[in-house]
Each structure stands twice: as structure tokens, then as C-alpha cells.
PDB file of C-alpha atoms and ligand atoms in Angstrom:
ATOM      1  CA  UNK J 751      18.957 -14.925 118.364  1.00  0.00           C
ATOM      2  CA  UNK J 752      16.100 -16.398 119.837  1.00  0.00           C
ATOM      3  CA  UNK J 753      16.051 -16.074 123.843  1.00  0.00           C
ATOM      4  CA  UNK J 754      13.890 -18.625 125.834  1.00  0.00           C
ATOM      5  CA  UNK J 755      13.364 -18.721 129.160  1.00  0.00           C
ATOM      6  CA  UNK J 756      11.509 -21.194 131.874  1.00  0.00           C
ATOM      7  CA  UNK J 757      11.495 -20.934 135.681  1.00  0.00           C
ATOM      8  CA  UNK J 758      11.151 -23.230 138.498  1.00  0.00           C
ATOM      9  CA  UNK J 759      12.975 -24.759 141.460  1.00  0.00           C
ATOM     10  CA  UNK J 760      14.328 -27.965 139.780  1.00  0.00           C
ATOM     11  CA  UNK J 761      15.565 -30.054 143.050  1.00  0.00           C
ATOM     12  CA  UNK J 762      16.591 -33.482 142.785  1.00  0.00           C
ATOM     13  CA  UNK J 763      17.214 -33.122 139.528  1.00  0.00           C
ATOM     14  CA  UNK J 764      15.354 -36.101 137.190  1.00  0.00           C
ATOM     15  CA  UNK J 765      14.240 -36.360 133.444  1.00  0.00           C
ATOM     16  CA  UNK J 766      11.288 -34.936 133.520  1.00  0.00           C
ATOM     17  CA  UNK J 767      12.929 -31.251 134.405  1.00  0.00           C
ATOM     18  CA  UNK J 768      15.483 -32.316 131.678  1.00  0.00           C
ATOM     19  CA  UNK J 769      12.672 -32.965 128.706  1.00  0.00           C
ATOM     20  CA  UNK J 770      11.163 -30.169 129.899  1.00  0.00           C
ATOM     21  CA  UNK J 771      14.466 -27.848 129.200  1.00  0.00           C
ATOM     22  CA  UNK J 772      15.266 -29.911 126.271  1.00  0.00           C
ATOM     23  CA  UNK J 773      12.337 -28.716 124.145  1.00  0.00           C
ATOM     24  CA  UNK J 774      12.625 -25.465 125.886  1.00  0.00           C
ATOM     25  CA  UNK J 775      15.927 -24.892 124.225  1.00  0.00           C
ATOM     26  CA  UNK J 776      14.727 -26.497 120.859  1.00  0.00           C
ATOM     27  CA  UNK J 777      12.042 -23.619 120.856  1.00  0.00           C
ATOM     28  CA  UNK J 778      15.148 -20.811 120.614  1.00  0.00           C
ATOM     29  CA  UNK J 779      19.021 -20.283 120.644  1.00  0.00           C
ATOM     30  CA  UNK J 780      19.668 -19.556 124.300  1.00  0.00           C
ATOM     31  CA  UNK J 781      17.593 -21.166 127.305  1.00  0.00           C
ATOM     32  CA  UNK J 782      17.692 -18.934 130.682  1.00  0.00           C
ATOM     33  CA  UNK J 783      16.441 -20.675 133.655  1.00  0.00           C
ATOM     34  CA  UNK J 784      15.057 -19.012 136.548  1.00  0.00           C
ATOM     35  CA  UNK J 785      15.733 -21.112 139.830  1.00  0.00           C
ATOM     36  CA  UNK J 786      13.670 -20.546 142.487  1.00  0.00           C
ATOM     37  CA  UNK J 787      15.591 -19.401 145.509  1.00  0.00           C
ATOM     38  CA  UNK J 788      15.602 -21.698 148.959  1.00  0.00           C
ATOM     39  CA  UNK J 789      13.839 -18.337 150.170  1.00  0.00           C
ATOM     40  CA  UNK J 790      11.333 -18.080 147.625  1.00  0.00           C
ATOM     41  CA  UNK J 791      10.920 -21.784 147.872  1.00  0.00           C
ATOM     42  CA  UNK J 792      10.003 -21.522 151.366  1.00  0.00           C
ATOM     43  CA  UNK J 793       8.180 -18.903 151.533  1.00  0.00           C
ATOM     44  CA  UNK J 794       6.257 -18.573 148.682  1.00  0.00           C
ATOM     45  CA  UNK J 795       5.636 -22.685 147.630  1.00  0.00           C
ATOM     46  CA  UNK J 796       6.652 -24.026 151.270  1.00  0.00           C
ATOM     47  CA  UNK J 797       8.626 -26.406 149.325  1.00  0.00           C
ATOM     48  CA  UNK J 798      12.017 -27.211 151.714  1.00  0.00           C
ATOM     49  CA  UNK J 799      14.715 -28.733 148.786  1.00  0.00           C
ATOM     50  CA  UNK J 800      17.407 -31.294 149.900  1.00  0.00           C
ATOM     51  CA  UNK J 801      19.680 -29.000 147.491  1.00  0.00           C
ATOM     52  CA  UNK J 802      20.620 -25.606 148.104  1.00  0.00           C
ATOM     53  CA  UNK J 803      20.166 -22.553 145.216  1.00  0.00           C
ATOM     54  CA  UNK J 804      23.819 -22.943 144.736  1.00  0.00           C
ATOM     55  CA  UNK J 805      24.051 -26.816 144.526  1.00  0.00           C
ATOM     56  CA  UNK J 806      20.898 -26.443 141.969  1.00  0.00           C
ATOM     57  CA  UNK J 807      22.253 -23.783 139.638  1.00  0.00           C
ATOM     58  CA  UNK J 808      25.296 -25.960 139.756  1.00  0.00           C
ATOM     59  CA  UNK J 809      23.230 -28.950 138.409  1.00  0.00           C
ATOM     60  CA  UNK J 810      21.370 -26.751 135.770  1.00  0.00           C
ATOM     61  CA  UNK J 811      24.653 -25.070 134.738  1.00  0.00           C
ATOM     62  CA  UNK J 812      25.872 -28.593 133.759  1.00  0.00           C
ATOM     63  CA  UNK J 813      23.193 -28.818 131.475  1.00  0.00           C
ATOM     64  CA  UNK J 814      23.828 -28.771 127.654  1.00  0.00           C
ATOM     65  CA  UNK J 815      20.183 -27.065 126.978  1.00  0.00           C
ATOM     66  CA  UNK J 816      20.963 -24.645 130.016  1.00  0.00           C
ATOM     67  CA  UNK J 817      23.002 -21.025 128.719  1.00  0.00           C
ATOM     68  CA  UNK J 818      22.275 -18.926 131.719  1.00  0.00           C
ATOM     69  CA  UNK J 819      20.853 -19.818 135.600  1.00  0.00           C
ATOM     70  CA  UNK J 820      19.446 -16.597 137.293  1.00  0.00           C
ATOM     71  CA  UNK J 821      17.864 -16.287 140.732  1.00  0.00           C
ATOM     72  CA  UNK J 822      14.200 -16.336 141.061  1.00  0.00           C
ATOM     73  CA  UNK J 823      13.268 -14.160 143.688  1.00  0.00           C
ATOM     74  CA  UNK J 824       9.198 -13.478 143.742  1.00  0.00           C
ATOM     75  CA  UNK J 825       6.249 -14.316 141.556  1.00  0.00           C
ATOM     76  CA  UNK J 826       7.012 -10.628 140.378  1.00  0.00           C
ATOM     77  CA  UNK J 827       9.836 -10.295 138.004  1.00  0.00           C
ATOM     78  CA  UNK J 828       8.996 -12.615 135.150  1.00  0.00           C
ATOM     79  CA  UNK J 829       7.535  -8.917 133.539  1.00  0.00           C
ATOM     80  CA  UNK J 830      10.850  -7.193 134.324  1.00  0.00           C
ATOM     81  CA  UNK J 831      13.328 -10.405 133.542  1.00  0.00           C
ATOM     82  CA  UNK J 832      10.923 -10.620 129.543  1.00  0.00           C
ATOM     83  CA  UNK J 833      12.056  -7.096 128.871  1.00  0.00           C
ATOM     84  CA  UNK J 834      15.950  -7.369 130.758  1.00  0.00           C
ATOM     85  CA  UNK J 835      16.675 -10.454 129.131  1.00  0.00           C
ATOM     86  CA  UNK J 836      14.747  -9.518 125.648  1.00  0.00           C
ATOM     87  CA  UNK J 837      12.720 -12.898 125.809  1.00  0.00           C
ATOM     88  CA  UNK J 838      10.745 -13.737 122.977  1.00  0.00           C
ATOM     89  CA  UNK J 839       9.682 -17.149 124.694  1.00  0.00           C
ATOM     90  CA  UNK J 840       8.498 -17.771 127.580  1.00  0.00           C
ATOM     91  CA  UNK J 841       7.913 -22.068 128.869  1.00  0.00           C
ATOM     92  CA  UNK J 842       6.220 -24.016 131.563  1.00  0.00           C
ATOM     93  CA  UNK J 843       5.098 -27.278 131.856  1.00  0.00           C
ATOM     94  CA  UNK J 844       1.376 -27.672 131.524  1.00  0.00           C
ATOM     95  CA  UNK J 845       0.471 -27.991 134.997  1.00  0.00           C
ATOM     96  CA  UNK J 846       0.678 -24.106 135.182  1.00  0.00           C
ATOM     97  CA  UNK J 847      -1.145 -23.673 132.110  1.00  0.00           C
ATOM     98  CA  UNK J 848      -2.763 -20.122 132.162  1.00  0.00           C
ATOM     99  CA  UNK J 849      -1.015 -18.878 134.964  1.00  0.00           C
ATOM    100  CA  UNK J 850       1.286 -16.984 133.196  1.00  0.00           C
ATOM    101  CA  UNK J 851      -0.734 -15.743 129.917  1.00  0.00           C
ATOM    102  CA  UNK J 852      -0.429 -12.289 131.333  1.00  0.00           C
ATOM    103  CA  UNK J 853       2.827 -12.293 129.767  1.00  0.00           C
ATOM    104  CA  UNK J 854       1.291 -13.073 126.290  1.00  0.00           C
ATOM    105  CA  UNK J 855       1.559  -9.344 125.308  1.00  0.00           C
ATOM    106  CA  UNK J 856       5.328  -9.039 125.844  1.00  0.00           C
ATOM    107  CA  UNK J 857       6.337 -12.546 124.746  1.00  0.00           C
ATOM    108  CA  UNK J 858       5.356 -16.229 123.101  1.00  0.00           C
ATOM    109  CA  UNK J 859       3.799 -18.211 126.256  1.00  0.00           C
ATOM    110  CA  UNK J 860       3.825 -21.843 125.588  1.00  0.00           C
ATOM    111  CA  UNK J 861       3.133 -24.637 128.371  1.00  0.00           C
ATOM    112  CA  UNK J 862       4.732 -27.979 127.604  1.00  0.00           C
ATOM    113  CA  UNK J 863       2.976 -31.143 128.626  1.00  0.00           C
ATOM    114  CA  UNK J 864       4.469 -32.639 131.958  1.00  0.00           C
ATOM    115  CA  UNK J 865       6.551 -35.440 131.478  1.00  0.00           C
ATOM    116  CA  UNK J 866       3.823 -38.224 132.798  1.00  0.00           C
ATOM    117  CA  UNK J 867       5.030 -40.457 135.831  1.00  0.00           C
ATOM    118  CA  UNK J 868       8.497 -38.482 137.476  1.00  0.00           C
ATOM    119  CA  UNK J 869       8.429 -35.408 140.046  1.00  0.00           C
ATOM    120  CA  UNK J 870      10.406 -34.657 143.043  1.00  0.00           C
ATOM    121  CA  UNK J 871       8.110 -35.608 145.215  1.00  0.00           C
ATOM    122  CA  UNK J 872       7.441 -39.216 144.017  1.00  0.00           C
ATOM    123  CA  UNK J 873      11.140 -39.550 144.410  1.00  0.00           C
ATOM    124  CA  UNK J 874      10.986 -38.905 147.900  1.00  0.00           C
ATOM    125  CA  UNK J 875       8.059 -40.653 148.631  1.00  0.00           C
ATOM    126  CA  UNK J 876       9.471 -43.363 147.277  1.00  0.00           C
ATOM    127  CA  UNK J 877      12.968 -43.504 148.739  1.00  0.00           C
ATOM    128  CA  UNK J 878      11.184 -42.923 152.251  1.00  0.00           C
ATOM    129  CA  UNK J 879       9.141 -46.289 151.450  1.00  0.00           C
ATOM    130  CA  UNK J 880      12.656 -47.801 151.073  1.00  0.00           C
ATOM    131  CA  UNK J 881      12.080 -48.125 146.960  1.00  0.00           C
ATOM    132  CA  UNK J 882      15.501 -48.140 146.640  1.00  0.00           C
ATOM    133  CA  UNK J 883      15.804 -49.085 142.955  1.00  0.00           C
ATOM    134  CA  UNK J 884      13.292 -49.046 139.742  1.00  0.00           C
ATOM    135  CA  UNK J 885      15.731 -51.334 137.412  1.00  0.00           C
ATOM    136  CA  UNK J 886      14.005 -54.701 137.389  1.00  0.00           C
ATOM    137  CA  UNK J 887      16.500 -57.459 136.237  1.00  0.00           C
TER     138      UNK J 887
HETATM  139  N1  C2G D 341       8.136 -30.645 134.955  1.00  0.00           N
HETATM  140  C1  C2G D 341       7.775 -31.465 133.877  1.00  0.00           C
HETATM  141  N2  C2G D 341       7.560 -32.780 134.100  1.00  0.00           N
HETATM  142  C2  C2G D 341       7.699 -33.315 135.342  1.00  0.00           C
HETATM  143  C3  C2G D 341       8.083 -32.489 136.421  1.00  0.00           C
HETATM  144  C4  C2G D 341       8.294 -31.140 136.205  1.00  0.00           C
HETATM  145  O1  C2G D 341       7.645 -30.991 132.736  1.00  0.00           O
HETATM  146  N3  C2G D 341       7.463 -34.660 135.518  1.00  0.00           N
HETATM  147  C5  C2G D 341       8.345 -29.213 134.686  1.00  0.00           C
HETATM  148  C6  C2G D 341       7.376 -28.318 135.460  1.00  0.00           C
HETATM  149  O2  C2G D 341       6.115 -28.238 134.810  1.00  0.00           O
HETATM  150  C7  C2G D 341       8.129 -26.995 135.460  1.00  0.00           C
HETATM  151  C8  C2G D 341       9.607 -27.434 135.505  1.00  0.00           C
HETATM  152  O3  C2G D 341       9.635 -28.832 135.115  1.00  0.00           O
HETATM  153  O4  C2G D 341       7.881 -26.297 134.249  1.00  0.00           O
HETATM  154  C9  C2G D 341      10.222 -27.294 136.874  1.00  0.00           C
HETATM  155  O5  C2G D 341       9.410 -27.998 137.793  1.00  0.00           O
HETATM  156  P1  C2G D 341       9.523 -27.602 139.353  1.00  0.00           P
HETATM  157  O6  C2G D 341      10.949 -27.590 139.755  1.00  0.00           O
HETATM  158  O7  C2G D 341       8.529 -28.424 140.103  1.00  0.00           O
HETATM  159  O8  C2G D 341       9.058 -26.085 139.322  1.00  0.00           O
HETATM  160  P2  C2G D 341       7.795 -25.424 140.049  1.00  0.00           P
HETATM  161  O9  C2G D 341       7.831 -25.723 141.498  1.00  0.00           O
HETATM  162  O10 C2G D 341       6.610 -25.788 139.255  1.00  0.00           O
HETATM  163  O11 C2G D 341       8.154 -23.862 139.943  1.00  0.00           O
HETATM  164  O12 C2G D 341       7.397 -19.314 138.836  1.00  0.00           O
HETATM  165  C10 C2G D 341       7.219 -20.656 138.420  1.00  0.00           C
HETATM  166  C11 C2G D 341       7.668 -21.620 139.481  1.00  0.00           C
HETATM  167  O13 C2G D 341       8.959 -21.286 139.959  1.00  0.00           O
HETATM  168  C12 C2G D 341       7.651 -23.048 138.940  1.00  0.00           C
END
């Protein structure tokens, strides 16, 4: 059995984090995500979410590509969480390509282009500018 796994914070969920665990998944036979605590989001990316941990690992759990949600908790454990979960691949979109390539001698690190145009901050910009629909009729 090939065991994936990707991490991030994943608020507001949108189609961009789903492509993104869609080919994670294709890559293996069982997808863990790592969600990014409201703590760890705070502290560590000063990102504030409008959903909690719990309401976001309820989203992820939902997901057909998703087989396990566990907590990320520092920039620390993805070392310790390679060899507890026996990962032999480990994903991120491109935009933190590098980053993680210390994990290269443990695992298969492969960073996924972004999907071009979506993020959770353009969805907040935009429903703060009253852009209160994108289907054009
Ligand atoms: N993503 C993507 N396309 C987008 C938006 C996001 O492919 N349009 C990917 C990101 O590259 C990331 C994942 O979806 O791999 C989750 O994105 P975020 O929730 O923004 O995660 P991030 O804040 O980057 O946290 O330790 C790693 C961090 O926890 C990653």
C-alpha cells in the first residue's frame, strides 16, 4: 500500500485544495492530510480561518481522496509523521517548492503545480468587495 500524505490549513474549502488532493491520492492508495491547527495557524502563518480545526477536518473527512485528517501542530513533525505513518510520498503544491526537499531522503517529495486563479484569500477579497457571484448568465 502506497501511503501519501500533504499538509496545509485548507479553510474555505474550494477546488483548487480539492485538485490538489485529487492527484495527491492518484499518486498512492491512502491520502493523510495534515491540517494545520487554528494555533499553528496563528501563530506560525498569522493566518486567522473563518473555520475552526474541527469544522475543517470535518470538510476534509468528507472528501473521497481524503483516508485520514491528523493535526498539524509545528513546522517540526513532517520527519516524525514520514516514519509514524510509513509515507512513501510526500505532496505540496508548487508554491512551496523546495521547502520541504529535506525530506527527500526518507520519502518521494513531489510539488504539484497550484491550481492557477482560486485561493482563500481571493475568496475573501472578493466577497468583502460584495462579488457575490462568478456565474455569468
Ligand atoms: N493549493 C493549490 N492550488 C490553489 C490553492 C492551494 O494547489 N489554488 C494547494 C497549496 O499549494 C497547498 C494546499 O493546496 O499544497 C493547501 O493550501 P493551504 O491551505 O493554503 O495550505 P498552506 O497555508 O500553504 O499550508 O506545512 C505546510 C503548510 O501547512 C501548508
Amino acid at each position: 500500500m502506497k501511503r501519501v500524505i500533504t499538509y496545509g490549513t485548507f479553510d474555505l474549502l474550494h477546488y483548487g485544495h480539492i485538485n490538489l488532493l485529487k492527484r495527491s491520492k492518484a499518486m498512492g492508495d491512502y491520502l493523510i492530510v495534515a491540517l494545520s491547527t487554528d494555533e499553528f495557524n496563528w501563530n506560525e502563518k498569522q493566518k486567522r480561518c473563518y473555520f475552526t480545526y474541527e469544522e475543517r477536518k470535518s470538510l476534509l473527512e468528507a472528501i473521497r481522496y481524503v483516508d485520514l485528517v491528523i493535526p498539524e501542530k509545528d513546522w517540526e513533525q513532517k520527519n516524525s509523521d514520514v516514519y509514524e505513518y510509513h509515507i512513501n510520498t510526500f505532496v505540496m503544491g508548487d508554491d512551496w517548492k523546495g521547502d520541504f526537499d529535506f525530506l527527500k531522503d526518507k520519502c518521494e517529495v513531489v510539488y504539484l503545480p497550484r491550481t492557477p486563479e482560486i485561493s482563500t484569500t481571493k475568496i475573501k477579497e472578493e466577497l468583502n468587495n460584495k462579488v457575490i457571484s462568478k456565474v455569468v448568465l
